[in-house]
Amino acid sequence: MMPLSLRASLLLAAALCAAPAAALAQAAPAPRASAASEQAARVGWWRQARFGMFIHWGLYAIPGRGEWVQWNEQIPTGEYAKLADRFKAERFDADAWAQLAKSAGMKYMVFTSRHHDGFAMFDDGDNPFSSTKTAAHRDFVADYVKAARKAGMGVGLYYSPLDWRYPGFFFPDLQRESAEAMRAQYHRQMRELLSNYGKIDVLWFDGGETDWLNFGGDWAGAEWKKRAPGRHYGGGFDWQHDKVYAMLRHLQPDVVINGRADMPEDFHAREGEGALGDFDNTHPWELCATIAGAWGYQPGMQPKPLKHYIQLLANVAGRDGNLLLNVGPGPDGRIDAVQADRLREIGAWLGKHGDSIYGTRGGPFLPGSWGASTYRGNTIYVHVLNWNGARLALPAIPARIVRASVLGGGAASVEQSARGIEIAVAPAARDDMDTVVALQLESPAAAIAPVR
């Protein structure tokens, strides 16, 4: 992952664009679905899933100072590479990971196949800097994919085109040969990952934006300057992402991708809890966040209270997004027990309240200081995260409420008029984390425009 301060300064250049339909050699060619409708079909299952597990794991787990340790501490590439001789992952158990994700109520997983340090966690042929050619002698991607599939999880792979071992990333024009070698590795590894592991459901790019070359800046003589807003990389190097996009749509036509490699994105990635942002039911999006404050493993990192994650999940779903919650296993492959326990607690809550999260869309009541709302069919789920008084006042909607109840058990009273809606729940029936009030309507909730 990118440090939040650095990521916030980058100019993300990925934009949705419609790919032209191929011409057919017929007198009356059959119409093709539009790019927008194809994208909507691909992302449908993902939107219903709502909750997934991110896994950052690699050589950086050994020093235990985060996935950016090599860059932050300027560890020479040769010295850093020696960590591979110690990366044996004696307690690695992909099935345990997948079962933990399942018990947490997650529906898909995304695993770091290769981070910015360049170490491939898969079989990359003759590449000596990979998990199959070093101490572990294992294809971790293969083990992960098999376990995730067995557990019924959607299978996602994180991949970074950027590789710190190549000076061409930092000087793409001066070190053009190096930049092109890095690009060749990217294209080769993409083909391997998309060809050798069966169906891949999510491809999560990071660091592949052209504007991120040289960390979003340019050299003027001996001085480096961050590019001003609106200015883009103007050199001659090209990632040739269009070729990768054509390849991935050929090899994995249904894979869902984010926008961090200058390709037409299926969903937008918001990084870190501070990027929660506003309601958006037009462009699919996902918030990725950490369970314990770091992406890569750091010993002793404690998760926040359960309430924090329940309210985060409700706030994300209520804004019509997905939540991808990250864990960073230790060097032996195990996820810290205290973090695993917290994930199971989230799953227990979802066991009682999952109807208000899975398969829903955000709205129609837009988020506020009181909480957020989701809906499915004829039901609106009001997630009351803060009771500011005896009753919750909501705006009027053009649909009649026929019944109200508290999800998980309990009664709710509702008064509806042309002026608005008031909901009351007895204090004993409220949940300090999230009181979910289900409002049954006489008509579909999807027909109601978002209201605040």
XYZ file of C-alpha atoms in Angstrom, residues 11-428:
418
model
C -2.848 12.601 -9.247
C -4.864 9.521 -10.027
C -5.303 9.332 -13.770
C -7.587 6.320 -14.157
C -10.931 7.200 -15.780
C -13.850 5.166 -17.034
C -13.890 5.060 -20.797
C -15.937 3.062 -23.234
C -14.033 0.533 -25.332
C -15.347 0.444 -28.926
C -17.110 -2.697 -30.018
C -15.237 -4.791 -32.564
C -16.735 -4.589 -36.028
C -18.308 -7.792 -37.304
C -18.035 -8.842 -40.918
C -21.795 -9.135 -41.445
C -24.348 -7.140 -43.352
C -26.335 -6.518 -40.162
C -23.994 -6.855 -37.147
C -25.583 -7.962 -33.886
C -25.427 -5.214 -31.240
C -22.973 -5.630 -28.380
C -23.599 -4.676 -24.818
C -22.116 -1.293 -23.957
C -18.936 -1.054 -21.912
C -21.018 0.381 -19.072
C -23.449 -2.548 -19.066
C -20.593 -5.060 -19.266
C -18.942 -3.354 -16.302
C -22.200 -3.420 -14.338
C -22.574 -7.151 -15.013
C -19.008 -7.854 -13.863
C -19.292 -5.885 -10.654
C -22.710 -7.159 -9.590
C -21.513 -9.996 -7.320
C -18.823 -7.753 -5.844
C -21.312 -5.059 -4.890
C -23.499 -7.631 -3.166
C -20.516 -9.019 -1.205
C -19.870 -5.697 0.578
C -17.105 -7.001 2.882
C -13.708 -8.520 2.105
C -10.296 -9.335 3.582
C -7.087 -7.647 2.404
C -3.848 -9.518 3.181
C -0.457 -7.759 3.058
C 2.264 -10.352 3.464
C 5.795 -10.678 2.158
C 9.470 -10.310 3.100
C 8.672 -7.086 4.952
C 6.983 -9.174 7.664
C 10.444 -10.248 8.905
C 11.696 -6.804 10.051
C 8.114 -6.093 11.139
C 8.120 -2.382 10.398
C 5.540 -2.236 7.656
C 5.474 -3.015 3.940
C 7.371 0.203 3.093
C 10.326 -0.634 5.329
C 12.782 -1.007 2.443
C 11.976 2.417 1.039
C 11.507 4.216 4.336
C 14.831 3.000 5.706
C 16.618 3.000 2.328
C 17.750 -0.608 2.686
C 19.965 -1.532 -0.287
C 18.269 -3.961 -2.641
C 20.987 -6.585 -2.181
C 20.717 -6.448 1.597
C 16.918 -6.520 1.497
C 16.986 -9.523 -0.852
C 18.734 -11.553 1.859
C 15.457 -11.589 3.778
C 14.270 -14.198 1.280
C 16.757 -16.652 2.814
C 14.886 -16.313 6.119
C 11.346 -16.258 4.752
C 10.307 -19.858 5.406
C 6.742 -19.229 6.643
C 6.729 -22.325 8.841
C 3.180 -21.729 10.131
C 1.598 -20.561 6.890
C -1.867 -22.088 6.471
C -3.944 -20.694 3.640
C -6.974 -22.701 4.755
C -6.808 -21.036 8.172
C -6.759 -17.610 6.493
C -9.770 -18.461 4.353
C -11.732 -19.915 7.259
C -10.986 -16.810 9.313
C -12.287 -14.604 6.509
C -15.405 -16.747 6.322
C -15.967 -16.605 10.081
C -15.589 -12.804 9.888
C -18.494 -12.665 7.468
C -16.259 -11.658 4.565
C -17.176 -12.707 1.029
C -13.942 -12.150 -0.891
C -10.202 -11.888 -0.285
C -7.343 -9.931 -1.879
C -3.774 -11.204 -1.397
C -0.544 -9.362 -2.233
C 0.979 -11.396 -5.061
C 3.813 -8.859 -5.386
C 4.381 -5.586 -3.562
C 6.667 -2.663 -4.442
C 9.710 -4.535 -3.121
C 9.527 -6.820 -6.157
C 9.383 -10.175 -4.331
C 7.022 -12.487 -6.210
C 4.850 -14.656 -3.963
C 4.211 -17.032 -6.859
C 5.999 -19.196 -9.400
C 7.662 -16.701 -11.741
C 9.705 -19.117 -13.806
C 13.433 -18.506 -13.559
C 13.085 -15.315 -11.519
C 15.326 -15.924 -8.468
C 13.512 -13.281 -6.391
C 10.383 -15.320 -5.798
C 8.925 -17.539 -3.087
C 9.418 -20.690 -5.159
C 13.141 -20.064 -5.713
C 14.061 -19.057 -2.153
C 13.809 -20.497 1.349
C 10.045 -21.099 1.407
C 10.004 -23.084 -1.869
C 6.251 -22.515 -2.085
C 3.858 -20.876 -4.474
C 1.861 -18.879 -1.944
C -0.553 -17.558 -4.558
C -1.443 -21.106 -5.590
C -2.060 -22.169 -1.991
C -4.112 -19.059 -1.284
C -6.280 -19.367 -4.394
C -7.037 -23.016 -3.664
C -7.994 -22.291 -0.049
C -10.119 -19.256 -0.883
C -12.021 -21.148 -3.533
C -12.620 -24.083 -1.177
C -14.054 -21.685 1.419
C -16.387 -20.086 -1.121
C -14.528 -16.777 -1.180
C -14.145 -14.494 -4.160
C -10.451 -14.624 -5.152
C -8.548 -11.367 -5.478
C -4.896 -10.576 -6.189
C -3.045 -7.352 -5.400
C -0.241 -6.523 -7.825
C 2.206 -3.615 -8.092
C 3.658 -2.780 -11.546
C 6.084 -0.526 -9.646
C 9.262 -2.257 -8.448
C 11.779 -0.372 -6.290
C 14.636 -2.486 -7.661
C 14.407 -0.690 -11.020
C 15.953 2.813 -11.260
C 13.714 3.288 -14.285
C 10.754 3.908 -12.015
C 12.477 6.930 -10.482
C 14.111 8.109 -13.740
C 11.883 6.716 -16.502
C 13.558 8.784 -19.222
C 17.179 8.849 -18.053
C 17.039 5.133 -17.197
C 14.769 4.109 -20.073
C 16.232 0.614 -20.457
C 15.547 -0.080 -16.789
C 11.994 1.282 -17.069
C 11.322 -0.932 -20.060
C 12.686 -3.978 -18.214
C 10.328 -3.186 -15.332
C 7.478 -2.930 -17.827
C 8.431 -6.268 -19.400
C 8.332 -7.881 -15.952
C 4.899 -6.373 -15.321
C 3.461 -7.699 -18.576
C 5.014 -11.147 -18.087
C 3.842 -11.503 -14.495
C 0.355 -10.332 -15.364
C 0.082 -13.080 -17.962
C 1.316 -15.659 -15.437
C -1.105 -14.586 -12.725
C -4.045 -14.459 -15.117
C -3.211 -17.785 -16.793
C -1.915 -20.159 -14.117
C -4.370 -19.970 -11.205
C -7.835 -20.485 -12.604
C -10.533 -17.862 -12.349
C -9.478 -14.616 -10.669
C -12.348 -12.469 -9.425
C -10.587 -9.241 -8.396
C -7.352 -7.653 -9.608
C -6.193 -4.893 -7.266
C -3.490 -2.711 -8.860
C -1.286 -0.357 -6.841
C 1.440 2.029 -7.994
C 0.765 1.597 -11.701
C -0.477 5.070 -12.564
C 1.700 6.868 -15.109
C 1.462 10.022 -13.008
C 2.984 8.101 -10.117
C 6.297 7.602 -11.944
C 9.083 9.080 -9.828
C 6.539 9.369 -6.992
C 4.553 12.042 -8.811
C 7.361 14.502 -9.367
C 9.933 15.661 -11.931
C 13.569 16.619 -11.936
C 14.680 20.117 -12.940
C 18.443 19.990 -12.914
C 19.431 18.646 -9.515
C 16.105 19.544 -7.890
C 13.071 17.276 -7.562
C 9.661 18.917 -7.498
C 6.246 17.444 -7.023
C 4.041 18.001 -10.057
C 1.526 20.774 -9.582
C -2.165 19.886 -9.630
C -3.296 19.287 -13.189
C 0.202 18.555 -14.502
C 1.021 15.040 -15.669
C 4.074 13.006 -16.501
C 5.308 14.305 -19.837
C 8.186 11.955 -20.615
C 8.502 9.272 -23.222
C 8.011 6.119 -21.143
C 4.732 4.263 -21.494
C 3.535 1.396 -19.269
C 1.498 0.118 -22.246
C -1.405 -0.567 -19.923
C -3.688 -0.868 -22.942
C -1.957 -4.110 -23.890
C -2.337 -5.476 -20.363
C -5.990 -4.473 -20.312
C -6.657 -6.273 -23.592
C -4.832 -9.331 -22.250
C -6.702 -9.432 -18.956
C -10.076 -9.015 -20.645
C -9.138 -11.895 -22.968
C -7.801 -14.215 -20.247
C -10.153 -13.198 -17.423
C -13.146 -11.423 -19.017
C -15.092 -11.198 -15.768
C -12.299 -10.041 -13.451
C -13.130 -6.862 -11.524
C -10.309 -4.279 -11.426
C -9.595 -1.026 -9.635
C -8.220 2.097 -11.284
C -4.630 2.269 -10.112
C -3.041 1.302 -13.416
C -4.606 3.747 -15.901
C -7.186 1.270 -17.161
C -10.990 1.517 -17.317
C -11.849 0.768 -13.703
C -14.686 -1.386 -12.438
C -14.423 0.177 -8.986
C -12.613 3.060 -7.372
C -10.351 2.512 -4.360
C -10.531 4.860 -1.372
C -7.556 4.252 0.914
C -7.664 4.617 4.690
C -10.529 5.494 7.011
C -9.909 9.183 6.430
C -10.937 8.648 2.809
C -14.427 7.395 3.711
C -15.856 10.348 1.841
C -19.360 10.941 0.606
C -22.269 8.881 -0.629
C -21.807 7.643 -4.203
C -24.222 5.185 -5.782
C -23.107 5.962 -9.337
C -19.531 4.663 -9.383
C -18.745 1.400 -7.533
C -16.141 2.023 -4.847
C -14.334 0.328 -2.007
C -12.715 1.603 1.175
C -9.596 -0.312 2.166
C -8.556 0.069 5.792
C -6.397 -1.732 8.343
C -7.567 -3.663 11.366
C -4.612 -2.548 13.474
C -3.082 0.589 11.982
C -0.541 -0.960 9.588
C -0.774 -2.758 6.252
C 2.290 -4.952 6.653
C 3.045 -6.822 9.867
C 4.163 -4.910 12.949
C 4.301 -6.848 16.214
C 1.979 -5.873 19.012
C -0.466 -3.886 16.885
C -3.836 -3.920 18.638
C -7.182 -3.684 16.866
C -9.736 -1.068 17.847
C -12.898 -2.012 19.773
C -15.545 -3.994 17.922
C -17.828 -0.954 17.837
C -15.350 0.870 15.612
C -15.485 -1.735 12.849
C -19.242 -2.264 13.015
C -19.825 1.459 12.633
C -17.205 1.676 9.882
C -18.914 -1.132 7.968
C -22.319 0.524 8.386
C -20.951 3.885 7.258
C -19.315 2.342 4.184
C -22.374 0.312 3.149
C -24.603 3.305 3.841
C -22.515 5.334 1.391
C -22.939 2.487 -1.126
C -19.378 1.144 -0.913
C -17.519 -2.022 0.021
C -15.127 -2.439 2.951
C -11.833 -4.283 2.410
C -10.321 -4.799 5.869
C -6.601 -5.586 5.986
C -4.580 -7.976 8.123
C -0.798 -8.369 8.015
C 0.315 -11.886 8.967
C 3.621 -12.321 10.779
C 6.749 -13.765 9.166
C 5.688 -17.323 10.030
C 2.356 -16.812 8.244
C 0.047 -16.540 11.242
C -2.422 -13.713 11.811
C -2.163 -12.252 15.321
C -4.659 -13.971 17.608
C -6.095 -10.727 18.977
C -6.811 -9.518 15.447
C -8.333 -12.864 14.494
C -10.591 -12.711 17.549
C -11.815 -9.267 16.551
C -12.611 -10.508 13.054
C -14.679 -13.364 14.473
C -16.571 -10.862 16.608
C -17.420 -8.890 13.472
C -18.662 -12.120 11.922
C -20.844 -12.849 14.947
C -22.478 -9.427 14.605
C -23.032 -10.007 10.890
C -24.611 -13.353 11.709
C -27.457 -11.397 13.322
C -27.436 -8.238 11.217
C -26.047 -9.341 7.859
C -29.337 -8.733 6.064
C -28.694 -5.016 6.515
C -25.285 -5.229 4.790
C -25.091 -8.029 2.204
C -26.840 -7.479 -1.103
C -27.957 -3.977 -0.147
C -27.454 -0.587 -1.704
C -26.786 2.622 0.154
C -29.681 4.962 0.993
C -32.220 6.261 0.565
C -31.558 8.302 3.731
C -28.181 9.926 3.155
C -25.613 9.534 5.957
C -25.615 11.984 8.827
C -24.358 12.356 12.373
C -27.036 9.845 13.415
C -25.731 7.074 11.121
C -26.581 5.719 7.664
C -29.074 3.562 5.798
C -29.142 0.667 3.353
C -31.943 -1.021 1.465
C -32.921 -4.189 -0.339
C -36.261 -4.911 -1.976
C -39.041 -3.311 0.048
C -36.932 -2.903 3.185
C -34.884 0.071 4.376
C -32.349 -0.658 7.119
C -31.704 2.393 9.271
C -28.338 2.059 11.025
C -28.625 4.308 14.074
C -25.080 4.808 15.310
C -25.816 7.808 17.531
C -29.052 8.531 19.367
C -29.158 12.279 19.954
C -32.456 12.059 21.767
C -35.459 9.848 22.379
C -36.363 9.804 18.699
C -34.570 9.823 15.353
C -36.016 12.316 12.864
C -35.639 11.461 9.173
C -36.921 13.222 6.040
C -40.137 12.246 4.302
C -40.122 9.585 1.597
C -42.711 8.865 -1.146
C -43.513 5.379 0.147
C -45.678 4.128 2.982
C -44.048 2.291 5.891
C -46.164 -0.718 6.833
C -44.037 -2.236 9.593
C -40.948 -1.524 11.686
C -38.732 -3.732 13.838
C -35.251 -3.869 15.338
C -33.032 -6.325 13.521
C -31.802 -8.999 15.896
C -34.867 -8.628 18.128
C -36.829 -5.709 19.531
C -39.624 -3.303 18.751
C -39.529 0.061 17.034
C -42.275 2.640 16.763
C -42.559 4.854 13.702
C -44.571 7.977 13.003
C -44.774 8.941 9.344
C -46.253 12.106 7.883
C -45.761 14.440 4.949
C -43.270 16.353 7.096
C -41.004 13.392 7.832
C -40.449 10.213 9.819
C -39.733 9.722 13.508
C -38.338 6.463 14.857
C -38.242 5.494 18.522
C -36.631 2.439 20.123
C -36.697 1.737 23.843
C -33.234 2.203 25.421
C -33.160 -1.460 26.441
